[in-house]
């Protein structure tokens, strides 16, 4: 079997067998992977939304305007109290999503059971089980960040969004426009998180702020928002809230986006490469090595060359959607350690 590795022109760009030029470092490949991740997520949401609506209409006798009617009833109950409605929607729903996800993960982290979950652990020799003292400190910090930082920021976001319109308007956005907004929010988050995250890795800032988050070289889900308050504002919250503010999103889209962002970052930090869930290998490697893999989708890491070491590792080979029940550390094992 012959493998065509392509040819280089004078300027160093690579041309494949079809004559298409590729950006050095495989940027085009990274863009395609990011588009696949976002597209797959939106396709799943679309299918889930259509299926859920059908079941509600079929078994609960709901009308074709089920979601609009549900929102109208809620809107009328909070009429004149839009600030309260926005706060509850953008704090309660994402917080429930975050703690439901991490509550299940913590059961495994604390007990080390069930074994059919722990076999998917990425760093097999770490957090087995998790240090209870270290965990309690992390949980206290997370709760502080949610109550005293995220809460006030969400109120501020509401007043910013009212300059462009009413984020709690009586009409829901169309389902398909909501999906478009979610994709745009993911792109905005990638851009803002990558650069703010790299900024916090500057030596002048790292030791005072970001080092706290990197106490966990083998992360778990709940530490996704375990961070210094300044970092939580600039690198956790700001990239997430900017999309809905820029787009003037409805509270329904905003709440869904916040919830998805929190679940996504929890999975990225969870330490388990579970079947049919997004791969956490990319960000897990960042916690392991510190100076690689700063982004969410990986596009800007490929553009700036901050994933070059990652792409030479077994973790990169495992950085894919697991579609079987065999853990990737078994199907793609680490190379045997050299005996001295």
mmCIF file of C-alpha atoms in Angstrom:
data_model
loop_
_atom_site.group_PDB
_atom_site.id
_atom_site.type_symbol
_atom_site.label_atom_id
_atom_site.label_comp_id
_atom_site.label_asym_id
_atom_site.label_seq_id
_atom_site.Cartn_x
_atom_site.Cartn_y
_atom_site.Cartn_z
ATOM 1 C CA UNK A 1 0.000 0.000 0.000
ATOM 2 C CA UNK A 2 1.391 3.411 -0.952
ATOM 3 C CA UNK A 3 0.697 6.527 1.059
ATOM 4 C CA UNK A 4 0.886 9.875 -0.740
ATOM 5 C CA UNK A 5 2.122 12.388 1.830
ATOM 6 C CA UNK A 6 1.725 15.308 -0.562
ATOM 7 C CA UNK A 7 4.393 17.687 -1.873
ATOM 8 C CA UNK A 8 5.794 20.971 -0.650
ATOM 9 C CA UNK A 9 6.150 24.071 -2.806
ATOM 10 C CA UNK A 10 8.858 26.693 -2.435
ATOM 11 C CA UNK A 11 6.969 28.591 0.265
ATOM 12 C CA UNK A 12 6.603 25.471 2.412
ATOM 13 C CA UNK A 13 2.868 24.955 2.010
ATOM 14 C CA UNK A 14 1.672 21.389 1.467
ATOM 15 C CA UNK A 15 -0.242 20.240 -1.588
ATOM 16 C CA UNK A 16 -2.169 16.980 -1.340
ATOM 17 C CA UNK A 17 -2.742 14.414 -4.085
ATOM 18 C CA UNK A 18 -5.814 16.327 -5.277
ATOM 19 C CA UNK A 19 -3.830 19.524 -5.744
ATOM 20 C CA UNK A 20 -5.415 21.317 -2.792
ATOM 21 C CA UNK A 21 -3.122 23.426 -0.673
ATOM 22 C CA UNK A 22 -3.291 22.835 3.049
ATOM 23 C CA UNK A 23 -2.290 25.282 5.744
ATOM 24 C CA UNK A 24 0.886 24.282 7.594
ATOM 25 C CA UNK A 25 0.073 22.461 10.785
ATOM 26 C CA UNK A 26 -3.176 21.039 9.421
ATOM 27 C CA UNK A 27 -5.357 24.084 10.171
ATOM 28 C CA UNK A 28 -7.893 23.010 7.558
ATOM 29 C CA UNK A 29 -8.159 19.610 9.231
ATOM 30 C CA UNK A 30 -8.719 21.289 12.591
ATOM 31 C CA UNK A 31 -11.420 23.554 11.132
ATOM 32 C CA UNK A 32 -13.185 20.521 9.691
ATOM 33 C CA UNK A 33 -13.078 18.750 13.050
ATOM 34 C CA UNK A 34 -14.477 21.813 14.822
ATOM 35 C CA UNK A 35 -17.244 22.093 12.229
ATOM 36 C CA UNK A 36 -18.010 18.411 12.733
ATOM 37 C CA UNK A 37 -18.221 18.835 16.519
ATOM 38 C CA UNK A 38 -20.490 21.885 16.314
ATOM 39 C CA UNK A 39 -22.553 20.417 13.474
ATOM 40 C CA UNK A 40 -23.023 17.091 15.230
ATOM 41 C CA UNK A 41 -24.121 18.847 18.408
ATOM 42 C CA UNK A 42 -26.635 20.996 16.546
ATOM 43 C CA UNK A 43 -27.931 17.988 14.618
ATOM 44 C CA UNK A 44 -28.416 16.129 17.903
ATOM 45 C CA UNK A 45 -30.254 19.105 19.414
ATOM 46 C CA UNK A 46 -32.469 19.404 16.334
ATOM 47 C CA UNK A 47 -33.315 15.702 16.382
ATOM 48 C CA UNK A 48 -33.864 15.747 20.145
ATOM 49 C CA UNK A 49 -36.081 18.829 19.926
ATOM 50 C CA UNK A 50 -38.189 17.366 17.131
ATOM 51 C CA UNK A 51 -38.494 14.017 18.914
ATOM 52 C CA UNK A 52 -39.403 15.617 22.242
ATOM 53 C CA UNK A 53 -41.998 17.848 20.590
ATOM 54 C CA UNK A 54 -43.514 14.855 18.770
ATOM 55 C CA UNK A 55 -43.811 12.834 21.987
ATOM 56 C CA UNK A 56 -45.358 15.744 23.847
ATOM 57 C CA UNK A 57 -47.888 16.222 21.074
ATOM 58 C CA UNK A 58 -48.566 12.501 20.685
ATOM 59 C CA UNK A 59 -48.813 11.382 24.305
ATOM 60 C CA UNK A 60 -49.603 14.567 26.222
ATOM 61 C CA UNK A 61 -52.031 16.056 23.744
ATOM 62 C CA UNK A 62 -49.918 19.173 23.291
ATOM 63 C CA UNK A 63 -50.635 21.489 20.375
ATOM 64 C CA UNK A 64 -48.185 22.302 17.622
ATOM 65 C CA UNK A 65 -47.320 25.499 19.513
ATOM 66 C CA UNK A 66 -46.442 23.628 22.696
ATOM 67 C CA UNK A 67 -43.170 25.451 23.421
ATOM 68 C CA UNK A 68 -44.594 28.889 22.606
ATOM 69 C CA UNK A 69 -47.637 28.254 24.789
ATOM 70 C CA UNK A 70 -45.428 27.038 27.628
ATOM 71 C CA UNK A 71 -43.278 30.155 27.369
ATOM 72 C CA UNK A 72 -46.324 32.457 27.137
ATOM 73 C CA UNK A 73 -47.732 31.050 30.381
ATOM 74 C CA UNK A 74 -44.369 31.528 32.110
ATOM 75 C CA UNK A 75 -43.985 35.020 30.648
ATOM 76 C CA UNK A 76 -47.404 36.105 31.917
ATOM 77 C CA UNK A 77 -46.630 34.832 35.420
ATOM 78 C CA UNK A 78 -43.503 36.994 35.557
ATOM 79 C CA UNK A 79 -44.929 39.972 33.670
ATOM 80 C CA UNK A 80 -43.353 43.111 35.088
ATOM 81 C CA UNK A 81 -40.586 41.086 36.733
ATOM 82 C CA UNK A 82 -38.401 40.338 33.703
ATOM 83 C CA UNK A 83 -35.165 40.773 35.681
ATOM 84 C CA UNK A 84 -36.217 37.998 38.052
ATOM 85 C CA UNK A 85 -37.276 35.791 35.152
ATOM 86 C CA UNK A 86 -33.953 36.324 33.383
ATOM 87 C CA UNK A 87 -31.946 35.659 36.536
ATOM 88 C CA UNK A 88 -33.828 32.456 37.334
ATOM 89 C CA UNK A 89 -33.665 31.215 33.749
ATOM 90 C CA UNK A 90 -29.982 31.910 33.206
ATOM 91 C CA UNK A 91 -28.850 30.798 36.662
ATOM 92 C CA UNK A 92 -31.228 28.051 37.777
ATOM 93 C CA UNK A 93 -31.298 26.013 34.559
ATOM 94 C CA UNK A 94 -27.492 26.036 33.966
ATOM 95 C CA UNK A 95 -26.758 25.437 37.667
ATOM 96 C CA UNK A 96 -29.064 22.415 37.752
ATOM 97 C CA UNK A 97 -27.413 21.102 34.571
ATOM 98 C CA UNK A 98 -23.937 21.622 36.067
ATOM 99 C CA UNK A 99 -24.607 19.958 39.431
ATOM 100 C CA UNK A 100 -26.651 17.107 37.952
ATOM 101 C CA UNK A 101 -23.760 16.263 35.617
ATOM 102 C CA UNK A 102 -21.113 16.676 38.286
ATOM 103 C CA UNK A 103 -23.156 14.978 40.993
ATOM 104 C CA UNK A 104 -23.080 11.795 38.929
ATOM 105 C CA UNK A 105 -19.384 12.213 38.186
ATOM 106 C CA UNK A 106 -18.571 12.882 41.846
ATOM 107 C CA UNK A 107 -20.206 9.617 42.881
ATOM 108 C CA UNK A 108 -17.625 7.838 40.737
ATOM 109 C CA UNK A 109 -14.753 10.120 41.789
ATOM 110 C CA UNK A 110 -15.439 9.660 45.505
ATOM 111 C CA UNK A 111 -16.322 5.964 45.619
ATOM 112 C CA UNK A 112 -14.259 4.654 42.699
ATOM 113 C CA UNK A 113 -17.366 2.775 41.615
ATOM 114 C CA UNK A 114 -18.858 1.481 39.408
ATOM 115 C CA UNK A 115 -15.807 -0.115 37.846
ATOM 116 C CA UNK A 116 -17.314 -0.087 34.356
ATOM 117 C CA UNK A 117 -17.040 3.728 34.502
ATOM 118 C CA UNK A 118 -13.603 3.985 36.151
ATOM 119 C CA UNK A 119 -12.074 1.814 33.422
ATOM 120 C CA UNK A 120 -12.537 4.824 31.117
ATOM 121 C CA UNK A 121 -10.331 7.031 33.316
ATOM 122 C CA UNK A 122 -7.731 8.881 31.230
ATOM 123 C CA UNK A 123 -4.990 9.138 33.872
ATOM 124 C CA UNK A 124 -5.405 5.703 35.400
ATOM 125 C CA UNK A 125 -3.127 6.283 38.396
ATOM 126 C CA UNK A 126 -4.812 9.519 39.528
ATOM 127 C CA UNK A 127 -7.980 10.328 41.559
ATOM 128 C CA UNK A 128 -8.586 6.733 42.516
ATOM 129 C CA UNK A 129 -10.363 7.847 44.629
ATOM 130 C CA UNK A 130 -10.158 11.638 44.714
ATOM 131 C CA UNK A 131 -8.539 13.395 47.702
ATOM 132 C CA UNK A 132 -11.505 14.417 49.955
ATOM 133 C CA UNK A 133 -9.740 17.457 51.475
ATOM 134 C CA UNK A 134 -8.742 18.766 48.076
ATOM 135 C CA UNK A 135 -12.250 18.100 46.755
ATOM 136 C CA UNK A 136 -13.991 19.974 49.592
ATOM 137 C CA UNK A 137 -11.819 23.020 48.970
ATOM 138 C CA UNK A 138 -12.600 22.892 45.247
ATOM 139 C CA UNK A 139 -16.360 22.585 45.812
ATOM 140 C CA UNK A 140 -16.354 25.575 48.202
ATOM 141 C CA UNK A 141 -14.553 27.671 45.601
ATOM 142 C CA UNK A 142 -16.943 26.581 42.854
ATOM 143 C CA UNK A 143 -19.997 27.488 44.940
ATOM 144 C CA UNK A 144 -18.443 30.862 45.798
ATOM 145 C CA UNK A 145 -17.795 31.579 42.109
ATOM 146 C CA UNK A 146 -21.334 30.638 41.141
ATOM 147 C CA UNK A 147 -23.084 32.628 43.878
ATOM 148 C CA UNK A 148 -20.918 35.727 44.242
ATOM 149 C CA UNK A 149 -19.487 36.108 40.729
ATOM 150 C CA UNK A 150 -21.681 34.365 38.171
ATOM 151 C CA UNK A 151 -24.896 35.602 39.804
ATOM 152 C CA UNK A 152 -24.049 39.335 39.766
ATOM 153 C CA UNK A 153 -22.562 39.019 36.256
ATOM 154 C CA UNK A 154 -25.796 37.512 34.951
ATOM 155 C CA UNK A 155 -27.726 40.504 36.338
ATOM 156 C CA UNK A 156 -25.271 42.810 34.561
ATOM 157 C CA UNK A 157 -25.704 40.813 31.357
ATOM 158 C CA UNK A 158 -29.477 41.348 31.554
ATOM 159 C CA UNK A 159 -29.123 45.133 31.630
ATOM 160 C CA UNK A 160 -26.613 45.047 28.771
ATOM 161 C CA UNK A 161 -29.012 42.978 26.680
ATOM 162 C CA UNK A 162 -31.939 45.310 27.340
ATOM 163 C CA UNK A 163 -30.081 48.004 25.395
ATOM 164 C CA UNK A 164 -30.628 45.959 22.233
ATOM 165 C CA UNK A 165 -34.126 44.749 23.002
ATOM 166 C CA UNK A 166 -36.076 42.588 25.416
ATOM 167 C CA UNK A 167 -34.272 39.295 26.138
ATOM 168 C CA UNK A 168 -37.459 38.043 27.799
ATOM 169 C CA UNK A 169 -39.771 38.952 24.917
ATOM 170 C CA UNK A 170 -43.122 37.180 24.508
ATOM 171 C CA UNK A 171 -42.111 35.487 21.231
ATOM 172 C CA UNK A 172 -39.672 32.603 21.219
ATOM 173 C CA UNK A 173 -37.036 32.492 18.465
ATOM 174 C CA UNK A 174 -37.528 29.854 15.806
ATOM 175 C CA UNK A 175 -35.869 26.566 16.623
ATOM 176 C CA UNK A 176 -33.527 26.784 13.648
ATOM 177 C CA UNK A 177 -32.430 30.338 14.470
ATOM 178 C CA UNK A 178 -31.739 29.156 17.995
ATOM 179 C CA UNK A 179 -29.399 26.501 16.571
ATOM 180 C CA UNK A 180 -27.599 29.138 14.482
ATOM 181 C CA UNK A 181 -27.107 31.271 17.603
ATOM 182 C CA UNK A 182 -25.713 28.312 19.530
ATOM 183 C CA UNK A 183 -23.142 27.711 16.784
ATOM 184 C CA UNK A 184 -22.145 31.388 16.769
ATOM 185 C CA UNK A 185 -21.857 31.399 20.564
ATOM 186 C CA UNK A 186 -19.494 28.394 20.357
ATOM 187 C CA UNK A 187 -17.279 30.235 17.849
ATOM 188 C CA UNK A 188 -17.224 33.423 19.947
ATOM 189 C CA UNK A 189 -16.377 31.387 23.055
ATOM 190 C CA UNK A 190 -13.527 29.607 21.257
ATOM 191 C CA UNK A 191 -11.974 32.922 20.222
ATOM 192 C CA UNK A 192 -12.323 34.663 23.588
ATOM 193 C CA UNK A 193 -11.446 31.675 25.761
ATOM 194 C CA UNK A 194 -8.307 30.795 23.812
ATOM 195 C CA UNK A 195 -6.729 34.231 24.098
ATOM 196 C CA UNK A 196 -7.832 34.946 27.668
ATOM 197 C CA UNK A 197 -6.616 31.489 28.702
ATOM 198 C CA UNK A 198 -3.221 32.040 27.085
ATOM 199 C CA UNK A 199 -3.023 35.428 28.774
ATOM 200 C CA UNK A 200 -3.450 33.782 32.179
ATOM 201 C CA UNK A 201 -0.548 31.486 31.319
ATOM 202 C CA UNK A 202 1.773 34.474 31.087
ATOM 203 C CA UNK A 203 4.314 34.087 33.935
ATOM 204 C CA UNK A 204 3.305 37.427 35.469
ATOM 205 C CA UNK A 205 -0.317 36.265 35.772
ATOM 206 C CA UNK A 206 -0.029 32.499 36.068
ATOM 207 C CA UNK A 207 1.498 32.314 39.550
ATOM 208 C CA UNK A 208 -1.016 34.792 41.003
ATOM 209 C CA UNK A 209 -4.224 33.604 39.303
ATOM 210 C CA UNK A 210 -4.261 30.588 36.986
ATOM 211 C CA UNK A 211 -1.996 28.347 39.059
ATOM 212 C CA UNK A 212 -4.961 27.673 41.352
ATOM 213 C CA UNK A 213 -6.867 25.948 38.548
ATOM 214 C CA UNK A 214 -3.781 23.895 37.629
ATOM 215 C CA UNK A 215 -3.467 22.429 41.100
ATOM 216 C CA UNK A 216 -5.447 19.619 39.464
ATOM 217 C CA UNK A 217 -3.026 18.034 36.990
ATOM 218 C CA UNK A 218 -5.599 15.259 36.652
ATOM 219 C CA UNK A 219 -8.868 17.225 36.565
ATOM 220 C CA UNK A 220 -12.384 16.148 37.532
ATOM 221 C CA UNK A 221 -15.629 17.644 36.268
ATOM 222 C CA UNK A 222 -16.410 19.965 39.162
ATOM 223 C CA UNK A 223 -13.061 21.782 38.919
ATOM 224 C CA UNK A 224 -14.057 23.179 35.522
ATOM 225 C CA UNK A 225 -14.970 26.413 37.346
ATOM 226 C CA UNK A 226 -12.503 26.015 40.209
ATOM 227 C CA UNK A 227 -10.563 29.214 39.600
ATOM 228 C CA UNK A 228 -9.406 32.506 41.056
ATOM 229 C CA UNK A 229 -12.271 35.063 40.979
ATOM 230 C CA UNK A 230 -10.519 37.248 38.382
ATOM 231 C CA UNK A 231 -9.965 34.281 36.111
ATOM 232 C CA UNK A 232 -13.565 33.196 36.578
ATOM 233 C CA UNK A 233 -14.733 36.620 35.397
ATOM 234 C CA UNK A 234 -12.393 37.060 32.428
ATOM 235 C CA UNK A 235 -11.770 33.538 31.181
ATOM 236 C CA UNK A 236 -14.767 31.465 32.316
ATOM 237 C CA UNK A 237 -17.735 33.834 32.311
ATOM 238 C CA UNK A 238 -16.860 36.506 29.748
ATOM 239 C CA UNK A 239 -16.345 34.134 26.784
ATOM 240 C CA UNK A 240 -19.621 32.357 27.618
ATOM 241 C CA UNK A 241 -21.826 35.418 28.145
ATOM 242 C CA UNK A 242 -20.469 37.484 25.240
ATOM 243 C CA UNK A 243 -22.205 35.483 22.509
ATOM 244 C CA UNK A 244 -25.772 36.064 23.733
ATOM 245 C CA UNK A 245 -24.977 39.745 24.437
ATOM 246 C CA UNK A 246 -23.548 40.327 20.943
ATOM 247 C CA UNK A 247 -26.388 38.442 19.258
ATOM 248 C CA UNK A 248 -29.153 39.873 21.470
ATOM 249 C CA UNK A 249 -30.362 36.342 22.191
ATOM 250 C CA UNK A 250 -33.671 35.425 23.787
ATOM 251 C CA UNK A 251 -33.528 34.050 27.339
ATOM 252 C CA UNK A 252 -34.515 30.612 26.017
ATOM 253 C CA UNK A 253 -31.429 30.437 23.800
ATOM 254 C CA UNK A 254 -29.223 32.070 26.436
ATOM 255 C CA UNK A 255 -30.231 29.593 29.157
ATOM 256 C CA UNK A 256 -29.716 26.636 26.831
ATOM 257 C CA UNK A 257 -26.306 27.951 25.773
ATOM 258 C CA UNK A 258 -25.147 28.492 29.370
ATOM 259 C CA UNK A 259 -26.274 24.972 30.299
ATOM 260 C CA UNK A 260 -24.534 23.405 27.284
ATOM 261 C CA UNK A 261 -21.346 25.374 27.973
ATOM 262 C CA UNK A 262 -21.248 24.205 31.597
ATOM 263 C CA UNK A 263 -21.925 20.568 30.707
ATOM 264 C CA UNK A 264 -19.324 20.750 27.932
ATOM 265 C CA UNK A 265 -16.585 22.129 30.191
ATOM 266 C CA UNK A 266 -17.504 19.565 32.856
ATOM 267 C CA UNK A 267 -17.005 16.777 30.314
ATOM 268 C CA UNK A 268 -13.702 18.342 29.185
ATOM 269 C CA UNK A 269 -12.467 18.228 32.790
ATOM 270 C CA UNK A 270 -14.141 15.006 33.918
ATOM 271 C CA UNK A 271 -11.110 12.722 33.453
ATOM 272 C CA UNK A 272 -13.145 9.940 31.814
ATOM 273 C CA UNK A 273 -13.240 9.275 28.077
ATOM 274 C CA UNK A 274 -16.731 7.807 28.033
ATOM 275 C CA UNK A 275 -18.500 6.242 25.036
ATOM 276 C CA UNK A 276 -20.587 8.563 22.838
ATOM 277 C CA UNK A 277 -19.521 11.712 24.699
ATOM 278 C CA UNK A 278 -17.125 14.411 23.437
ATOM 279 C CA UNK A 279 -13.472 13.530 23.949
ATOM 280 C CA UNK A 280 -11.844 15.141 27.027
ATOM 281 C CA UNK A 281 -8.336 14.131 25.905
ATOM 282 C CA UNK A 282 -7.493 17.603 24.557
ATOM 283 C CA UNK A 283 -8.075 19.552 27.772
ATOM 284 C CA UNK A 284 -6.900 16.730 30.010
ATOM 285 C CA UNK A 285 -3.554 16.959 28.217
ATOM 286 C CA UNK A 286 -3.508 20.700 28.907
ATOM 287 C CA UNK A 287 -3.776 20.032 32.652
ATOM 288 C CA UNK A 288 -1.051 17.419 32.372
ATOM 289 C CA UNK A 289 1.446 19.514 30.382
ATOM 290 C CA UNK A 290 0.314 23.149 31.045
ATOM 291 C CA UNK A 291 1.605 24.728 27.811
ATOM 292 C CA UNK A 292 -0.459 22.892 25.194
ATOM 293 C CA UNK A 293 -4.125 22.860 24.098
ATOM 294 C CA UNK A 294 -5.459 26.205 25.322
ATOM 295 C CA UNK A 295 -8.724 26.343 23.371
ATOM 296 C CA UNK A 296 -12.049 24.540 23.313
ATOM 297 C CA UNK A 297 -12.426 23.379 19.711
ATOM 298 C CA UNK A 298 -8.722 23.280 18.848
ATOM 299 C CA UNK A 299 -8.855 25.533 15.786
ATOM 300 C CA UNK A 300 -6.797 28.360 17.283
ATOM 301 C CA UNK A 301 -4.378 25.895 18.857
ATOM 302 C CA UNK A 302 -3.687 24.508 15.395
ATOM 303 C CA UNK A 303 -3.366 28.031 13.961
ATOM 304 C CA UNK A 304 -0.854 29.111 16.615
ATOM 305 C CA UNK A 305 0.945 25.778 16.898
ATOM 306 C CA UNK A 306 0.029 25.253 20.550
ATOM 307 C CA UNK A 307 -0.960 21.642 19.974
ATOM 308 C CA UNK A 308 2.223 20.389 18.269
ATOM 309 C CA UNK A 309 3.368 18.256 21.212
ATOM 310 C CA UNK A 310 -0.167 16.977 21.772
ATOM 311 C CA UNK A 311 -0.360 15.749 18.166
ATOM 312 C CA UNK A 312 2.709 13.567 18.747
ATOM 313 C CA UNK A 313 1.151 11.657 21.643
ATOM 314 C CA UNK A 314 -1.088 8.675 22.257
ATOM 315 C CA UNK A 315 -3.601 11.095 23.769
ATOM 316 C CA UNK A 316 -3.999 12.670 20.333
ATOM 317 C CA UNK A 317 -4.643 9.255 18.791
ATOM 318 C CA UNK A 318 -7.359 8.741 21.409
ATOM 319 C CA UNK A 319 -8.842 12.198 20.840
ATOM 320 C CA UNK A 320 -11.901 10.957 18.997
ATOM 321 C CA UNK A 321 -15.508 10.016 19.659
ATOM 322 C CA UNK A 322 -15.535 6.608 21.347
ATOM 323 C CA UNK A 323 -18.234 4.541 19.633
ATOM 324 C CA UNK A 324 -17.529 1.199 21.310
ATOM 325 C CA UNK A 325 -17.452 -0.036 24.898
ATOM 326 C CA UNK A 326 -13.721 -0.778 24.817
ATOM 327 C CA UNK A 327 -11.750 1.978 26.604
ATOM 328 C CA UNK A 328 -9.335 3.770 24.311
ATOM 329 C CA UNK A 329 -6.463 3.231 26.753
ATOM 330 C CA UNK A 330 -6.932 -0.470 25.963
ATOM 331 C CA UNK A 331 -7.417 -0.248 22.195
ATOM 332 C CA UNK A 332 -4.677 2.416 21.909
ATOM 333 C CA UNK A 333 -2.347 1.584 24.830
ATOM 334 C CA UNK A 334 0.598 3.682 25.904
ATOM 335 C CA UNK A 335 3.983 2.680 24.539
ATOM 336 C CA UNK A 336 5.881 0.347 26.918
ATOM 337 C CA UNK A 337 8.190 2.232 29.255
ATOM 338 C CA UNK A 338 11.855 1.780 28.525
ATOM 339 C CA UNK A 339 13.713 -0.289 31.090
ATOM 340 C CA UNK A 340 16.846 1.463 32.364
#
